[in-house]
XYZ file of C-alpha atoms in Angstrom:
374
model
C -10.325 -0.133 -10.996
C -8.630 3.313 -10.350
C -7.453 5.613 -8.008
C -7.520 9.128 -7.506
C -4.629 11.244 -5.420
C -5.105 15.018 -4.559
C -2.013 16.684 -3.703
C -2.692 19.989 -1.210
C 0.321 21.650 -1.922
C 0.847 23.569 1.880
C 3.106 23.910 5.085
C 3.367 24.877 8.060
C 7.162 25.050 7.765
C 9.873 23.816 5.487
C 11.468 20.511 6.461
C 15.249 20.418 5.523
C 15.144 17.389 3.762
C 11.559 17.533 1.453
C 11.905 18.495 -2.433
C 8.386 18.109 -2.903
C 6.265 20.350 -4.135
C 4.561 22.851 -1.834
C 3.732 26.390 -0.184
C 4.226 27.838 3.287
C 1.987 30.839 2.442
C -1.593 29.698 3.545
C -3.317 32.229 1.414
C -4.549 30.375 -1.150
C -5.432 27.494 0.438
C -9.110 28.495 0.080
C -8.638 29.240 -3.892
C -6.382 25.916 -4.699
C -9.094 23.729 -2.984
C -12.142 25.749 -5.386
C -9.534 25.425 -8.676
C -8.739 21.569 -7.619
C -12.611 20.637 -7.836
C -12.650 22.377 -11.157
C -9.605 20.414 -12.163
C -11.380 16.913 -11.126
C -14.609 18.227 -13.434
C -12.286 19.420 -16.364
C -10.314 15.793 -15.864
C -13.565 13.541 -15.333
C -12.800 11.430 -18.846
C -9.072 11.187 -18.188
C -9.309 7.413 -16.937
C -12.679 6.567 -19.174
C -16.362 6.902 -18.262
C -16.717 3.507 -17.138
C -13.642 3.356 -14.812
C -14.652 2.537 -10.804
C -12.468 4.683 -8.389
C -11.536 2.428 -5.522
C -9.154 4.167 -3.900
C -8.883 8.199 -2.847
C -5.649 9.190 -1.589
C -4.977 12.822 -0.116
C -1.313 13.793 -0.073
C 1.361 16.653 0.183
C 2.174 19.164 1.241
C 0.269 18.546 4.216
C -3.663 17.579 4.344
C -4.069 17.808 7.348
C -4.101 21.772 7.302
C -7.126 21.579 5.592
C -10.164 22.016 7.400
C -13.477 19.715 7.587
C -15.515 21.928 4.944
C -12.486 21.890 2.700
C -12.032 18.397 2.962
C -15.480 18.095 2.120
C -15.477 20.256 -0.940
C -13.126 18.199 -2.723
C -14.391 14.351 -1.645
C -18.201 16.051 -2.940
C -16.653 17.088 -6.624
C -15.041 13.441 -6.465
C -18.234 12.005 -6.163
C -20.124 14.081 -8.394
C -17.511 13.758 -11.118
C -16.996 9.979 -10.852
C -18.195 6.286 -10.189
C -16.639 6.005 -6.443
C -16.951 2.643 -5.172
C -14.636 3.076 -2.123
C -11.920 0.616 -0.747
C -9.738 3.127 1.102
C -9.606 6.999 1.751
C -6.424 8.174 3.275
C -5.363 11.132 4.530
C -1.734 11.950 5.351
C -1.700 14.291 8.573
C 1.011 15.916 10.674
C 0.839 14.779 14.118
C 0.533 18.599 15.643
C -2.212 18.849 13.071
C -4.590 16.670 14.840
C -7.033 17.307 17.560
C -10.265 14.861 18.698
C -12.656 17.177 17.326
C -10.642 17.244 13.832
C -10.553 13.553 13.461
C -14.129 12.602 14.465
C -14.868 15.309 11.573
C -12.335 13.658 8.978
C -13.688 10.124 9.986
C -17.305 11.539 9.550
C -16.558 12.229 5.644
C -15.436 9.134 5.057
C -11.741 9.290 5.537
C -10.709 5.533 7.203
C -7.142 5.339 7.139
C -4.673 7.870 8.336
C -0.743 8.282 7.178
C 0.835 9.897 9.713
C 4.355 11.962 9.451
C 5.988 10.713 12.623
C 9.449 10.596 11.150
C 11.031 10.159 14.795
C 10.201 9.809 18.275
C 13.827 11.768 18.827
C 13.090 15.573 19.420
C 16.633 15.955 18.780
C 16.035 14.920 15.150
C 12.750 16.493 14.950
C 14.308 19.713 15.461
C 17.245 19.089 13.687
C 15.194 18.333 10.611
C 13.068 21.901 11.402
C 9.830 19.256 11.919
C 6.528 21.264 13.770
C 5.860 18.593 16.335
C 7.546 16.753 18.693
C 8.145 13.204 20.098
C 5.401 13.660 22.843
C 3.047 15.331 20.072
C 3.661 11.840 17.940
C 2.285 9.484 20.459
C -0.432 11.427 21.305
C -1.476 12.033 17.528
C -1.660 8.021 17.317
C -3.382 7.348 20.625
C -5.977 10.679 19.271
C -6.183 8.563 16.186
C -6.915 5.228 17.383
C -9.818 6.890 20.120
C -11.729 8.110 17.173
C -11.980 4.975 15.621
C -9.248 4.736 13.063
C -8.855 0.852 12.694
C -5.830 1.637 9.513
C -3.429 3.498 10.695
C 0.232 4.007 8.769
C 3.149 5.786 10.139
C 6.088 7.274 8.659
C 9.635 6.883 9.798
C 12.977 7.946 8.345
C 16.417 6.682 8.930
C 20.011 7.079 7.822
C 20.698 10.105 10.111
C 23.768 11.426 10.494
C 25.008 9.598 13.770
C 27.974 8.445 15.018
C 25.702 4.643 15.780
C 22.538 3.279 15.275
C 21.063 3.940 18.757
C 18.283 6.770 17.842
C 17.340 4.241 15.169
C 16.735 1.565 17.401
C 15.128 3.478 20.070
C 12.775 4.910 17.384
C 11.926 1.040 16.093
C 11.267 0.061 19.699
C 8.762 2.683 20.333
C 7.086 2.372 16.666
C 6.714 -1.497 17.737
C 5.284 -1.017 21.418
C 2.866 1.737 19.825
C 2.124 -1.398 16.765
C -0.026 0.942 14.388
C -0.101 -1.986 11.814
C 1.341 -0.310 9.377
C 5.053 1.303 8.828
C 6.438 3.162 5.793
C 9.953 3.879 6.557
C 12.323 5.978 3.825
C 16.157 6.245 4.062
C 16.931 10.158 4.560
C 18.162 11.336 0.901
C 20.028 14.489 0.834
C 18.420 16.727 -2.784
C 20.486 19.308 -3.573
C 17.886 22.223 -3.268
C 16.982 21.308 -0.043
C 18.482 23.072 3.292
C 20.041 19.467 4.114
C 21.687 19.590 0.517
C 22.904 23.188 0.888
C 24.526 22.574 4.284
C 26.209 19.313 2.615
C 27.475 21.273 -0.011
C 29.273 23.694 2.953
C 30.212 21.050 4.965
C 28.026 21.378 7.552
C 26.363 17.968 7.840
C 27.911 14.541 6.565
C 26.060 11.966 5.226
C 26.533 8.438 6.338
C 28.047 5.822 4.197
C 25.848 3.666 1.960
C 27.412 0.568 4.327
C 26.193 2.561 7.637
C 22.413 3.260 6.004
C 22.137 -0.402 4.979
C 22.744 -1.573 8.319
C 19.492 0.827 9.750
C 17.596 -1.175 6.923
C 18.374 -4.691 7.742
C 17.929 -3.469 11.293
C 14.433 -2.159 10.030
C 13.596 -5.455 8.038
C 14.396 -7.335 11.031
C 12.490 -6.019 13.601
C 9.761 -5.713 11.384
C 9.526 -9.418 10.732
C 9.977 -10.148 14.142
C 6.899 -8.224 15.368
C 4.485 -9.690 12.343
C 5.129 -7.034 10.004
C 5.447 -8.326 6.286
C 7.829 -6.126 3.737
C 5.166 -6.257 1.228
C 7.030 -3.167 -0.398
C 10.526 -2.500 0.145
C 9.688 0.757 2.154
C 6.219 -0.535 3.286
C 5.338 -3.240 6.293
C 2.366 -3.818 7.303
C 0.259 -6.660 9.268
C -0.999 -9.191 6.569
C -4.717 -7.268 6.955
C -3.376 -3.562 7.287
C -1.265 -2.908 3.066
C -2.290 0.179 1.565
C -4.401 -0.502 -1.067
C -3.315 2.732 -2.969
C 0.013 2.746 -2.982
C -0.123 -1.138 -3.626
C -1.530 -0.069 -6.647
C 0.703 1.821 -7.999
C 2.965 -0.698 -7.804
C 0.955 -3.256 -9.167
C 0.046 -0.215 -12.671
C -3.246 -0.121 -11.825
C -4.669 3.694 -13.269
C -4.706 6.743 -11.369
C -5.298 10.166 -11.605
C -3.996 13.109 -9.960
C -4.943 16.638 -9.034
C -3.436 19.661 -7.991
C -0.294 21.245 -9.196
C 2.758 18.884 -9.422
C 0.461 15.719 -9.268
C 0.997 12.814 -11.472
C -1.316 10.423 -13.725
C -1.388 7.011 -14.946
C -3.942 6.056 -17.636
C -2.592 2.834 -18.088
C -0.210 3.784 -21.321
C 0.828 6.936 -20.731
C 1.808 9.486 -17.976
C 1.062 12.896 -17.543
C 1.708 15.462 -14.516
C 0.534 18.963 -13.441
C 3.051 22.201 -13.557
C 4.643 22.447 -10.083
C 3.591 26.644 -9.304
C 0.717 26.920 -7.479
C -0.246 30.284 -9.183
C 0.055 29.049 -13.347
C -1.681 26.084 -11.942
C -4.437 27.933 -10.656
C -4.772 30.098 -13.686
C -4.337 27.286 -16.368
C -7.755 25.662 -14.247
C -9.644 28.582 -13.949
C -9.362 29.612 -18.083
C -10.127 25.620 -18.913
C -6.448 25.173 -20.093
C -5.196 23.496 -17.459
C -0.756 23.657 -17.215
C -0.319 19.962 -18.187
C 3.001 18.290 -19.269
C 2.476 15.065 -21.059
C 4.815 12.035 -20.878
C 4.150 9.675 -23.154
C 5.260 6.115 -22.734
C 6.726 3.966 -25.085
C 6.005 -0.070 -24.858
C 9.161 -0.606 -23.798
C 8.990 2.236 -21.529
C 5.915 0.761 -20.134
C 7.297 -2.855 -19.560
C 10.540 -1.128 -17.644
C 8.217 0.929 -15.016
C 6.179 -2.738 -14.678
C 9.745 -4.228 -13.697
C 10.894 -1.875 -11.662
C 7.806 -1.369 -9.842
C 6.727 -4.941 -9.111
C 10.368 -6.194 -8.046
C 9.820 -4.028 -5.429
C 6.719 -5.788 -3.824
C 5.950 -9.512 -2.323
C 4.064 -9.705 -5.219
C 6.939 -9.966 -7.908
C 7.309 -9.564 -11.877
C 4.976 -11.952 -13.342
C 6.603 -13.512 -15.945
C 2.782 -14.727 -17.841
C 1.646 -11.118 -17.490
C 4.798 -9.981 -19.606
C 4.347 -12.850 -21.627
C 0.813 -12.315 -22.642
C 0.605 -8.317 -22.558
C 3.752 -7.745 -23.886
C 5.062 -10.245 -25.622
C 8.147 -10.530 -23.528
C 9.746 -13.571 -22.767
C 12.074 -11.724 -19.731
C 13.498 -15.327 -18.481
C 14.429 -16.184 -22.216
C 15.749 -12.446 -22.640
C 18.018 -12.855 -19.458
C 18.266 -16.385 -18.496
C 22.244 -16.227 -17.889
C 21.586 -12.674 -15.670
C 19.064 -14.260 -13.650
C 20.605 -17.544 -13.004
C 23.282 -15.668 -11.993
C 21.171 -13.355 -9.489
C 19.587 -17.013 -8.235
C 23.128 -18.206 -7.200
C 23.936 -14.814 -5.777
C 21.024 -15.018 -3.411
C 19.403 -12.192 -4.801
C 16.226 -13.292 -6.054
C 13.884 -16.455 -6.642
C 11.598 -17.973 -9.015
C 8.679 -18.998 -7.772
C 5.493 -19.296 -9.256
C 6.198 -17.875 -12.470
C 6.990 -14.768 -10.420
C 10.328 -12.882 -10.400
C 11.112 -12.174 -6.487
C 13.511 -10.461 -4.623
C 15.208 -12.059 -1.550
C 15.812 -9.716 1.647
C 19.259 -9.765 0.431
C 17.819 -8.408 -3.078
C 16.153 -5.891 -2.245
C 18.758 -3.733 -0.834
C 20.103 -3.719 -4.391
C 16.308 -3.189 -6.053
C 17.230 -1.164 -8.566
C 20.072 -1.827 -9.576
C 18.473 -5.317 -10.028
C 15.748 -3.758 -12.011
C 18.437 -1.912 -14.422
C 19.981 -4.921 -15.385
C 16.459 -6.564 -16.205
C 15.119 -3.847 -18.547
C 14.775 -3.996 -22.003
């Protein structure tokens, strides 16, 4: 079982807070999708012949800018390039992006489950973080969504604001739970130095909050999730017990994946490897069959560190027999005082032969996971 993720590497605008790889110049939109399905034929062995592809994942950047036919384009060289057995096909859109006629054409192609950049239902926020649509625009993109059909539906929210109180925060949880998508991803605002939000830090113009003040917005968040049916199955993911992402669950869990376009990632299962991040040496290393690659290979205790830090993170745990037989690894021999220690502190359990964060614990997930690697 694998996945595949596609990364379409364009704008509309710049939001002051994203470090992640992309373009506002639309130009070669119609060249990156041609080079990408050249990339998926030139990559077709990277996760073995036999491998099933369960999962297709289209991220950003933003998608949703491309059009039906080039959405097309790309899921066709998928499935003439590999065994597709499909669980999930998602899509992450922009809510201005999306229009009935648009998603009755994505759903038609196979796309069933929508991620949705909502970020607030605060216009004041929107703007402040230079978003393109607006709180009005973000409840109609859902109720759009949900009239075409789309049964898995995700939305994104951010918190940890600059504010003087939490009330935009819980305004913007109230609303996400009377609109009840069934699915919330929800990431504390980080301020990256290259970003406009890092560069007006740097002068003083914005403050961040305290690490005490953005703590509180996310035991607010795990709380309100819970309390509407909404299981923290990933500490930045809640969903209704029928409505995880498959995909991203994946990664967490190390299943294989492969990604395509520039500044895209890959798993194989031992070893890592991830596209340049320049749209233009990407497109030329694809189109003269040396594609701009930079491996990162993994040692085994490497690969037993991303297992821990990735699995404390989910519902799901560190499985101590999976380290045991896979790895060798005795972890609750290796740190039996540590984790003792983290039991009486509240900050994780046993159960199962599973290693598992409390609520408490996960506020401190990495730091958790640092003190568990080898």
């Amino acid at each position: 079982m694998s996945g595949i993720y596609l990364h379409i590497p364009f704008c509309k605008q710049a939001c002051h807070y994203c470090d992640f790889h992309f373009s506002t110049n639309p130009q070669l939109m119609d060249k990156m999708v041609d080079v990408m399905c050249g990339e998926l034929m030139l990559q077709k062995d990277y996760l073995g012949k036999s491998s099933q592809i369960k999962t297709i994942y289209f991220g950003g950047g933003t998608p949703s800018l491309l059009s039906p036919g080039q959405l097309e384009k790309l899921l066709d060289a998928v499935y003439e390039n590999y065994a597709v057995s499909p669980e999930e096909v998602t899509l992450e859109t922009n809510p201005d992006d999306l229009t009935s006629e648009k998603l009755q054409a994505f759903k038609s192609l196979g796309v069933d489950r929508l991620s949705i950049g909502i970020q607030s239902f605060n216009d004041q926020i929107l703007k402040f973080c230079n978003r393109a649509h607006n709180a009005k625009e973000s409840v109609q993109s859902i109720e759009l969504a949900q009239n075409a059909g789309f049964q898995k539906l995700s939305i994104d929210l951010m918190y940890g604001f600059p504010a003087e109180d939490h009330q935009i925060w819980e305004r913007d949880l109230q609303k996400a739970m009377e609109i009840d998508a069934g699915h919330i991803s929800s990431y504390c605002l980080t301020i990256e130095p290259k970003t406009a939000f890092g560069v007006w830090a740097e002068k003083g113009k914005i403050h961040p909050n305290s690490d005490d003040f953005n703590a509180e917005q996310f035991e607010m968040l795990q709380e309100k999730m819970e309390s509407n049916g909404y299981v923290q199955y990933e500490i930045s993911n809640f969903g209704k017990p029928d409505a995880f992402a498959i995909h991203n669950s994946n990664y967490w869990k190390g299943v294989p994946y492969l990604g395509i376009g520039p500044s895209a990632h890959s798993f194989d299962g031992k070893n890592r490897q991830h596209n340049i991040s320049n749209n233009v040496k990407y497109i030329k290393g694809i189109e003269n069959d040396s594609p701009a690659i930079i491996s990162d290979p993994l040692t085994d205790d490497d690969i037993i560190n991303e297992y821990i830090l990735t699995s404390l993170r989910t519902i799901w745990g560190t499985d101590l027999e999976l380290l045991r037989n896979r790895h060798q690894l005795d972890l609750l021999g290796k740190h039996e005082p540590l984790i003792q220690t983290l039991q009486n502190e509240g900050l994780l359990v046993i159960r199962e032969r599973k290693v598992i964060l409390t609520k408490q614990g996960k506020l401190l997930a990495d730091l958790i996971a640092e003190k568990l690697f080898i």
